[in-house]
Coordinates of C-alpha atoms and ligand atoms in Angstrom, one line a residue:
M53 CA 85.1 97.7 130.9
E54 CA 86.1 95.6 127.9
S55 CA 84.0 92.6 127.4
K56 CA 85.6 89.1 127.4
R57 CA 85.3 89.1 123.7
E58 CA 87.0 92.5 123.3
T59 CA 89.8 91.5 125.6
L60 CA 90.6 88.1 124.1
M61 CA 89.8 88.3 120.4
R62 CA 91.6 90.4 117.9
K63 CA 90.8 90.7 114.2
P64 CA 92.3 93.3 111.9
A65 CA 89.9 96.2 111.3
P66 CA 89.8 98.9 108.6
A67 CA 91.8 102.1 109.4
Y68 CA 88.9 104.4 108.4
G69 CA 87.2 104.0 111.8
K70 CA 90.4 104.7 113.7
L71 CA 91.4 108.1 112.4
K72 CA 91.5 111.1 114.8
D73 CA 89.5 114.2 114.1
G74 CA 90.9 116.1 111.2
E75 CA 93.2 113.2 110.2
W76 CA 91.4 112.4 107.0
K77 CA 92.5 115.8 105.6
K78 CA 96.1 114.8 106.3
V79 CA 95.5 111.5 104.5
L80 CA 94.4 113.3 101.4
T81 CA 97.2 115.9 101.5
F82 CA 99.8 113.1 101.9
A83 CA 98.2 111.3 98.9
E84 CA 98.5 114.4 96.7
E85 CA 102.2 114.8 97.7
Y86 CA 102.8 111.1 97.0
K87 CA 101.2 111.3 93.6
S88 CA 103.6 114.2 92.7
F89 CA 106.5 112.0 93.8
L90 CA 105.3 109.1 91.6
N91 CA 104.9 111.5 88.6
A92 CA 108.4 112.9 89.2
G93 CA 110.0 109.5 89.6
K94 CA 109.2 106.8 87.0
T95 CA 112.7 105.3 87.1
E96 CA 115.1 104.8 90.0
R97 CA 117.3 107.6 88.7
E98 CA 114.4 110.0 88.6
C99 CA 113.4 108.9 92.2
V100 CA 117.0 109.6 93.4
A101 CA 117.0 113.0 91.8
E102 CA 113.7 113.8 93.5
A103 CA 114.9 112.4 96.8
L104 CA 118.0 114.6 96.6
R105 CA 115.9 117.7 95.8
Q106 CA 113.7 117.1 98.8
A107 CA 116.6 116.1 101.1
E108 CA 118.4 119.4 100.2
R109 CA 115.3 121.4 101.0
H110 CA 115.2 119.7 104.4
G111 CA 119.0 120.0 104.9
V112 CA 119.4 116.2 105.1
P113 CA 122.7 114.8 103.9
A114 CA 122.6 112.1 101.3
Y115 CA 124.9 109.4 99.9
T116 CA 124.3 108.2 96.4
R117 CA 125.7 105.6 94.0
H118 CA 125.5 106.0 90.3
N119 CA 122.4 108.2 90.8
K120 CA 120.4 105.0 91.3
A121 CA 120.5 104.3 95.0
V122 CA 120.5 106.8 97.9
M123 CA 120.9 106.8 101.6
L124 CA 119.5 109.7 103.7
I125 CA 120.8 110.2 107.2
R126 CA 119.7 112.3 110.1
R127 CA 121.9 112.2 113.2
G128 CA 120.2 111.3 116.4
K129 CA 121.2 112.4 120.0
R130 CA 122.6 108.9 120.9
P131 CA 126.0 107.7 119.7
L132 CA 126.2 105.4 116.7
S133 CA 127.2 102.5 119.0
D134 CA 123.6 102.5 120.1
G135 CA 122.6 101.6 116.6
L136 CA 120.5 103.0 113.7
R137 CA 116.8 103.1 113.0
I138 CA 116.6 102.2 109.4
V139 CA 113.8 102.0 106.8
A140 CA 115.0 100.3 103.7
A141 CA 112.8 100.4 100.6
H142 CA 113.4 100.1 96.8
I143 CA 112.9 102.6 94.1
D144 CA 113.2 100.3 91.0
S145 CA 110.0 98.9 89.6
P146 CA 109.3 96.3 86.9
R147 CA 109.6 97.8 83.4
I148 CA 110.8 97.0 79.9
D149 CA 114.4 97.7 79.1
L150 CA 115.9 98.1 75.6
K151 CA 118.5 95.6 74.3
P152 CA 122.0 96.9 73.4
Y153 CA 121.1 96.8 69.7
P154 CA 117.4 97.6 69.9
L155 CA 116.4 99.3 66.6
Y156 CA 115.3 97.5 63.5
E157 CA 112.9 97.9 60.6
K158 CA 110.2 95.5 59.5
E159 CA 107.3 95.9 57.1
G160 CA 107.4 99.7 57.2
F161 CA 107.7 99.9 61.0
A162 CA 110.7 100.9 63.1
L163 CA 110.8 98.7 66.1
L164 CA 112.8 98.4 69.4
K165 CA 113.9 95.1 70.8
T166 CA 113.5 94.8 74.6
H167 CA 114.4 92.7 77.6
Y168 CA 112.0 93.1 80.5
Y169 CA 113.2 93.9 84.0
G170 CA 111.6 92.3 87.0
G171 CA 108.6 90.0 87.2
I172 CA 105.9 91.1 84.8
K173 CA 102.8 89.5 83.3
K174 CA 103.9 90.4 79.8
Y175 CA 100.4 90.8 78.3
H176 CA 99.7 93.7 80.8
W177 CA 102.2 95.8 78.8
L178 CA 100.8 95.2 75.3
A179 CA 98.4 97.8 73.8
H180 CA 99.3 100.1 76.6
P181 CA 100.8 103.6 76.3
L182 CA 104.5 103.6 77.2
E183 CA 107.2 106.1 77.2
L184 CA 111.0 105.9 76.8
R185 CA 113.1 107.1 79.8
G186 CA 116.6 106.8 81.0
V187 CA 120.1 108.0 80.2
V188 CA 122.5 107.7 77.3
I189 CA 126.3 108.0 77.8
L190 CA 127.6 109.4 74.5
R191 CA 131.0 108.4 73.0
D192 CA 132.7 111.4 74.7
G193 CA 131.1 110.6 78.1
T194 CA 128.4 113.2 77.9
V195 CA 125.3 112.1 79.9
V196 CA 122.0 112.7 78.0
T197 CA 118.8 112.3 80.0
I198 CA 115.7 111.1 78.2
A199 CA 112.6 112.2 80.0
P200 CA 109.6 113.0 77.7
G201 CA 107.1 115.6 78.7
T202 CA 103.4 114.7 79.2
D203 CA 102.5 116.0 75.7
E204 CA 105.0 113.9 73.8
P205 CA 104.0 110.9 71.6
V206 CA 103.7 107.6 73.4
L207 CA 105.2 104.2 72.3
F208 CA 103.4 100.9 72.4
I209 CA 103.8 97.1 72.0
S210 CA 101.1 95.8 69.6
D211 CA 98.8 92.8 70.3
V212 CA 96.6 90.5 68.2
L213 CA 93.1 91.7 67.6
P214 CA 90.5 89.4 69.2
H215 CA 88.9 88.7 65.8
L216 CA 92.0 86.8 64.8
G217 CA 93.0 85.5 68.3
K218 CA 92.0 81.9 67.7
D219 CA 95.6 80.5 67.9
Q220 CA 96.8 82.9 70.6
E221 CA 93.9 82.1 72.9
K222 CA 94.7 78.4 72.9
K223 CA 98.2 78.9 74.1
T224 CA 99.3 79.2 77.7
V225 CA 100.2 82.7 78.8
I226 CA 104.0 81.9 78.8
E227 CA 103.7 80.5 75.2
A228 CA 101.5 83.3 73.9
F229 CA 103.8 86.1 75.0
P230 CA 107.5 85.2 74.6
G231 CA 109.9 87.9 75.9
D232 CA 111.5 88.3 72.5
N233 CA 108.2 89.3 71.0
L234 CA 107.9 92.4 73.2
N235 CA 109.0 94.7 70.4
V236 CA 108.1 98.4 70.8
T237 CA 106.7 100.3 67.8
A238 CA 108.8 103.5 67.4
G239 CA 108.0 104.9 64.0
S240 CA 106.4 104.5 60.6
I241 CA 107.6 107.3 58.4
P242 CA 110.5 106.7 55.9
D243 CA 113.4 109.2 55.9
T244 CA 112.5 112.1 53.6
E245 CA 116.1 112.9 52.5
E246 CA 116.9 109.4 51.2
K247 CA 114.4 108.5 48.5
E248 CA 115.4 104.8 48.2
G249 CA 117.2 102.1 50.0
D250 CA 116.6 99.7 53.0
D251 CA 115.7 100.8 56.5
R252 CA 114.5 104.3 55.7
V253 CA 112.0 104.2 58.6
K254 CA 114.8 103.2 61.0
L255 CA 117.0 105.9 59.5
A256 CA 114.2 108.5 60.2
V257 CA 113.9 107.4 63.8
L258 CA 117.7 107.6 64.2
S259 CA 117.8 111.1 62.8
L260 CA 115.0 112.1 65.1
L261 CA 117.0 110.7 68.1
H262 CA 120.1 112.5 66.8
Q263 CA 118.3 115.8 66.5
K264 CA 116.8 115.5 70.0
Y265 CA 119.5 113.9 72.0
G266 CA 122.7 114.0 69.8
M267 CA 122.9 110.2 69.8
T268 CA 123.6 107.7 67.1
E269 CA 122.9 104.0 66.9
H270 CA 126.2 103.2 68.7
D271 CA 125.1 105.1 71.7
F272 CA 122.4 102.5 72.6
Q273 CA 125.4 100.4 73.7
S274 CA 126.1 102.6 76.7
A275 CA 122.5 103.6 77.5
E276 CA 120.0 102.6 80.2
L277 CA 116.7 103.2 78.4
C278 CA 113.5 101.6 79.5
L279 CA 109.8 101.7 78.7
V280 CA 107.5 102.7 81.5
P281 CA 103.8 103.3 81.5
A282 CA 102.9 106.7 80.2
G283 CA 100.6 109.1 82.0
S284 CA 100.2 110.3 85.6
A285 CA 99.1 108.6 88.8
R286 CA 95.4 109.3 89.5
D287 CA 92.7 108.8 92.0
A288 CA 90.9 105.4 91.7
G289 CA 87.4 104.3 92.7
L290 CA 84.3 106.4 92.4
D291 CA 85.1 107.6 95.9
G292 CA 88.7 108.4 95.0
S293 CA 89.9 106.4 98.0
M294 CA 92.7 104.8 96.1
I295 CA 95.6 105.8 93.8
G296 CA 96.1 104.0 90.5
G297 CA 99.6 104.4 89.0
Y298 CA 102.9 103.0 88.0
G299 CA 105.5 102.0 90.6
H300 CA 103.7 101.8 94.0
D301 CA 106.0 98.8 94.4
D302 CA 108.0 100.2 96.0
R303 CA 107.8 103.9 95.7
S304 CA 104.8 104.0 98.2
C305 CA 107.1 102.7 100.9
S306 CA 110.1 104.7 99.6
Y307 CA 108.1 108.0 99.8
A308 CA 106.6 107.2 103.2
A309 CA 110.1 106.4 104.5
M310 CA 111.6 109.6 103.1
R311 CA 108.8 111.8 104.4
A312 CA 109.0 110.1 107.8
L313 CA 112.8 110.8 107.9
F314 CA 112.3 114.5 107.2
D315 CA 109.5 114.8 109.8
C316 CA 111.0 112.7 112.7
D317 CA 112.7 113.8 115.9
P318 CA 115.4 111.1 116.0
E319 CA 116.9 109.9 119.3
Y320 CA 118.8 107.2 117.4
T321 CA 120.4 108.1 114.1
A322 CA 117.7 107.7 111.4
V323 CA 118.5 106.2 108.0
C324 CA 116.3 106.0 104.9
V325 CA 117.7 103.6 102.3
L326 CA 116.2 103.8 98.8
A327 CA 117.8 100.9 97.0
D328 CA 117.9 99.8 93.4
K329 CA 117.7 96.4 91.8
E330 CA 115.3 94.7 94.3
E331 CA 113.2 93.5 91.4
I332 CA 116.1 91.5 90.1
G333 CA 117.4 90.2 93.4
S334 CA 119.0 93.2 95.0
E335 CA 122.2 92.5 93.0
G336 CA 124.7 94.9 91.6
I337 CA 126.5 98.0 92.8
T338 CA 123.3 99.9 93.6
G339 CA 121.3 96.9 95.0
M340 CA 120.8 96.2 98.8
Q341 CA 123.6 93.6 98.7
S342 CA 126.1 96.3 97.7
A343 CA 128.9 97.4 100.1
F344 CA 128.0 100.9 99.1
F345 CA 125.5 101.1 102.0
D346 CA 128.1 99.8 104.5
A347 CA 130.8 102.2 103.2
A348 CA 128.5 105.1 103.9
A349 CA 127.6 103.9 107.4
E350 CA 131.2 102.9 108.2
E351 CA 132.3 106.5 107.4
L352 CA 130.0 107.8 110.1
C353 CA 131.1 105.1 112.6
A354 CA 134.8 105.8 112.0
A355 CA 134.2 109.4 113.0
E356 CA 132.9 108.2 116.4
Q357 CA 135.5 105.5 116.9
T358 CA 132.6 102.9 116.7
T359 CA 132.8 99.8 114.6
L360 CA 130.2 99.1 112.0
R361 CA 129.6 95.7 113.6
T362 CA 128.6 97.3 116.9
C363 CA 126.4 99.8 115.2
Y364 CA 124.6 97.2 113.1
A365 CA 124.2 94.8 116.0
N366 CA 122.2 97.5 117.9
S367 CA 120.2 98.7 114.9
F368 CA 116.6 98.0 114.0
C369 CA 115.2 98.0 110.5
F370 CA 111.9 98.1 108.8
S371 CA 112.2 96.6 105.3
G372 CA 109.5 98.7 103.7
D373 CA 108.0 96.9 100.8
V374 CA 104.5 96.4 99.5
A375 CA 102.3 93.4 100.3
N376 CA 99.7 91.8 98.0
A377 CA 96.3 93.2 99.1
Y378 CA 93.6 90.5 99.3
D379 CA 91.7 90.5 96.0
P380 CA 88.0 89.3 96.1
N381 CA 88.2 88.7 92.4
F382 CA 91.0 86.2 92.9
A383 CA 90.2 84.9 96.4
D384 CA 91.5 81.4 95.8
I385 CA 95.2 82.4 95.8
S386 CA 95.0 83.7 99.4
D387 CA 94.3 82.6 102.9
P388 CA 91.7 85.3 103.7
Q389 CA 92.6 85.1 107.4
N390 CA 96.3 85.7 106.8
N391 CA 96.5 88.1 103.9
A392 CA 97.3 91.8 103.7
R393 CA 94.1 93.8 103.5
M394 CA 93.7 97.1 101.7
G395 CA 92.5 99.9 103.9
H396 CA 93.8 98.3 107.1
G397 CA 97.1 100.1 107.2
P398 CA 100.5 98.6 106.6
C399 CA 100.9 94.8 106.6
V400 CA 103.8 93.4 108.7
M401 CA 105.2 90.2 107.3
K402 CA 107.3 88.1 109.7
A403 CA 108.3 86.0 106.7
T404 CA 108.2 86.3 102.9
G405 CA 109.8 83.8 100.6
R406 CA 108.2 80.8 98.8
G407 CA 107.5 77.2 99.4
G408 CA 108.2 76.8 103.1
K409 CA 109.5 80.4 103.6
S410 CA 112.5 79.6 101.4
G411 CA 114.6 82.7 100.8
S412 CA 113.1 84.7 103.6
S413 CA 114.9 86.1 106.6
D414 CA 111.9 85.2 108.9
A415 CA 112.1 87.8 111.6
S416 CA 112.3 86.6 115.2
A417 CA 109.3 86.9 117.6
E418 CA 111.3 89.4 119.6
T419 CA 111.7 91.6 116.5
V420 CA 107.9 91.4 115.7
G421 CA 107.3 92.1 119.4
K422 CA 109.3 95.3 119.3
T423 CA 107.5 96.3 116.1
R424 CA 104.2 95.7 117.7
R425 CA 105.1 97.9 120.7
L426 CA 106.3 100.7 118.4
L427 CA 103.3 100.7 116.1
D428 CA 100.7 100.4 118.9
G429 CA 102.5 103.0 120.9
A430 CA 102.2 105.5 118.0
G431 CA 98.5 104.7 117.3
V432 CA 99.2 103.1 113.9
C433 CA 96.5 101.0 112.3
W434 CA 98.4 97.9 111.1
H435 CA 98.0 94.1 110.7
M436 CA 100.0 91.1 109.8
G437 CA 99.9 88.9 106.7
E438 CA 101.6 86.3 104.5
M439 CA 101.9 86.4 100.8
G440 CA 99.1 84.2 99.5
K441 CA 98.5 80.6 100.1
V442 CA 101.4 78.5 101.4
D443 CA 102.2 76.6 98.2
Q444 CA 100.9 79.3 95.7
G445 CA 104.2 81.1 95.0
G446 CA 105.8 83.9 96.9
G447 CA 108.3 86.7 96.7
G448 CA 111.2 88.4 98.4
T449 CA 112.3 91.8 99.6
V450 CA 115.5 93.5 100.8
A451 CA 114.9 92.3 104.4
K452 CA 117.2 89.3 104.2
F453 CA 120.1 91.5 103.0
L454 CA 119.8 93.7 106.1
A455 CA 119.3 90.8 108.4
M456 CA 122.4 89.1 107.2
R457 CA 124.3 92.2 108.2
N458 CA 123.2 91.4 111.8
I459 CA 120.5 94.1 111.8
E460 CA 117.2 93.1 113.4
T461 CA 114.8 93.5 110.4
V462 CA 111.1 92.9 109.7
D463 CA 109.0 93.5 106.6
I464 CA 106.3 96.1 106.6
G465 CA 104.5 97.8 103.8
V466 CA 101.5 99.1 101.9
P467 CA 99.0 96.5 100.6
V468 CA 98.8 96.8 96.8
L469 CA 96.4 95.4 94.1
N470 CA 97.7 94.6 90.6
M471 CA 101.3 94.3 91.8
H472 CA 103.8 94.7 89.0
A473 CA 101.1 95.7 86.4
P474 CA 101.4 99.1 84.6
M475 CA 98.6 100.3 86.9
E476 CA 99.1 99.2 90.5
V477 CA 96.6 100.4 93.1
V478 CA 97.0 101.4 96.8
A479 CA 94.6 102.9 99.3
K480 CA 95.4 106.5 100.3
I481 CA 94.8 105.6 104.0
D482 CA 97.4 102.8 103.8
C483 CA 100.1 105.2 102.5
W484 CA 99.4 107.5 105.4
E485 CA 99.4 104.7 108.1
T486 CA 102.7 103.4 106.6
Y487 CA 104.2 106.9 106.9
K488 CA 103.0 106.9 110.6
A489 CA 104.6 103.4 111.1
F490 CA 108.0 104.6 109.7
L491 CA 107.8 107.8 111.8
A492 CA 107.2 105.6 114.8
L493 CA 110.4 103.7 114.2
Y494 CA 112.4 106.9 113.6
N495 CA 111.0 108.4 116.8
D496 CA 111.9 105.3 118.8
R497 CA 113.1 106.3 122.3
Ligands
LIG258 MN1 108.9 95.4 96.2
LIG259 MN1 108.2 93.9 93.3

């Protein structure tokens, strides 16, 4: 018999005590596979390429747009008029993009001008190994992919030495690190063929790029090149319980969603949406606001003489996005009773947004009720949270863009430390429990 206390009181508990026999081994295997995904996908394009590889292996059809957003679909037994079971996550992560005319030379250095993408604390990205990734569309339309190997040289943004940091330290963070100062050091050897003249270091960098990729300075105009943290994801903590790496936001949910889609036995048609552009408002042709996603779903509906409206109205969606894990080092930004906790499984967020839930879709109690039944029914360790103290700030996800399509949607995702920093950290057990949560949705009966 449960005691009165056990019956009436509920407090989130760590997931470690709730695993079944032999489940820890699965947690660790899943973590290794997730790290491989992180290492394969450091840009949204690379994530799409990896998702397509894995989808093909599992015989799962995929719809893509500009190789930057992808929708994986597994047909269920029920008609589409009964709705979809959707997990929508995003595969873009904060990073530092190049400007259209990036390259210049100053005082013997070749430098690249940048414009950061997404919300970053700029000083995180200084004095940190970076690598250049992306695509260049050459004049004749040829697509050149830039994806350096692990043994290639890294790039970096320089910072002031502490010895001479007197003025820098007095400034506010915003004043000390203006966006236009985030110039990447790209070279320091003058061209060897030209013995004199200006910009010989710049020329040397251009001839290197020409040799390697067949590109000229003009080709930067039709390129999508960005700086992302160099190096691989690796275990974190002396106990190796966590993963430190770039892009957990939101590749941790993206990977969990994709894996759950491959592993599920769907009654309703299961859809995994991996969207781009979340970090800049889900805008654009590959963002969650794009009609691309509707066009793909509509095509399926048309084949069954069902309208997209009917299908959406009966659908249910998890907006899979990371939550900020409670950080004991910065306890004052959070309400400890209502914050995501690392090691406690995925965090369900009824509302996101900022300042009075502004910009949030604020899921209905019924939607959270169904979520609760699904997760408890599948033995998932989960909890609920809000993003920090009420007036501290906030954030958004793709949830509202699904909700406005008349799809019942709630936010749920992996708690993460150091969100948007070059090294974000998640707990392995949370990645696993999030996978179980997404699987529970896809297996909805
Ligand atoms: Mn996110
Ligand atoms: Mn984010």
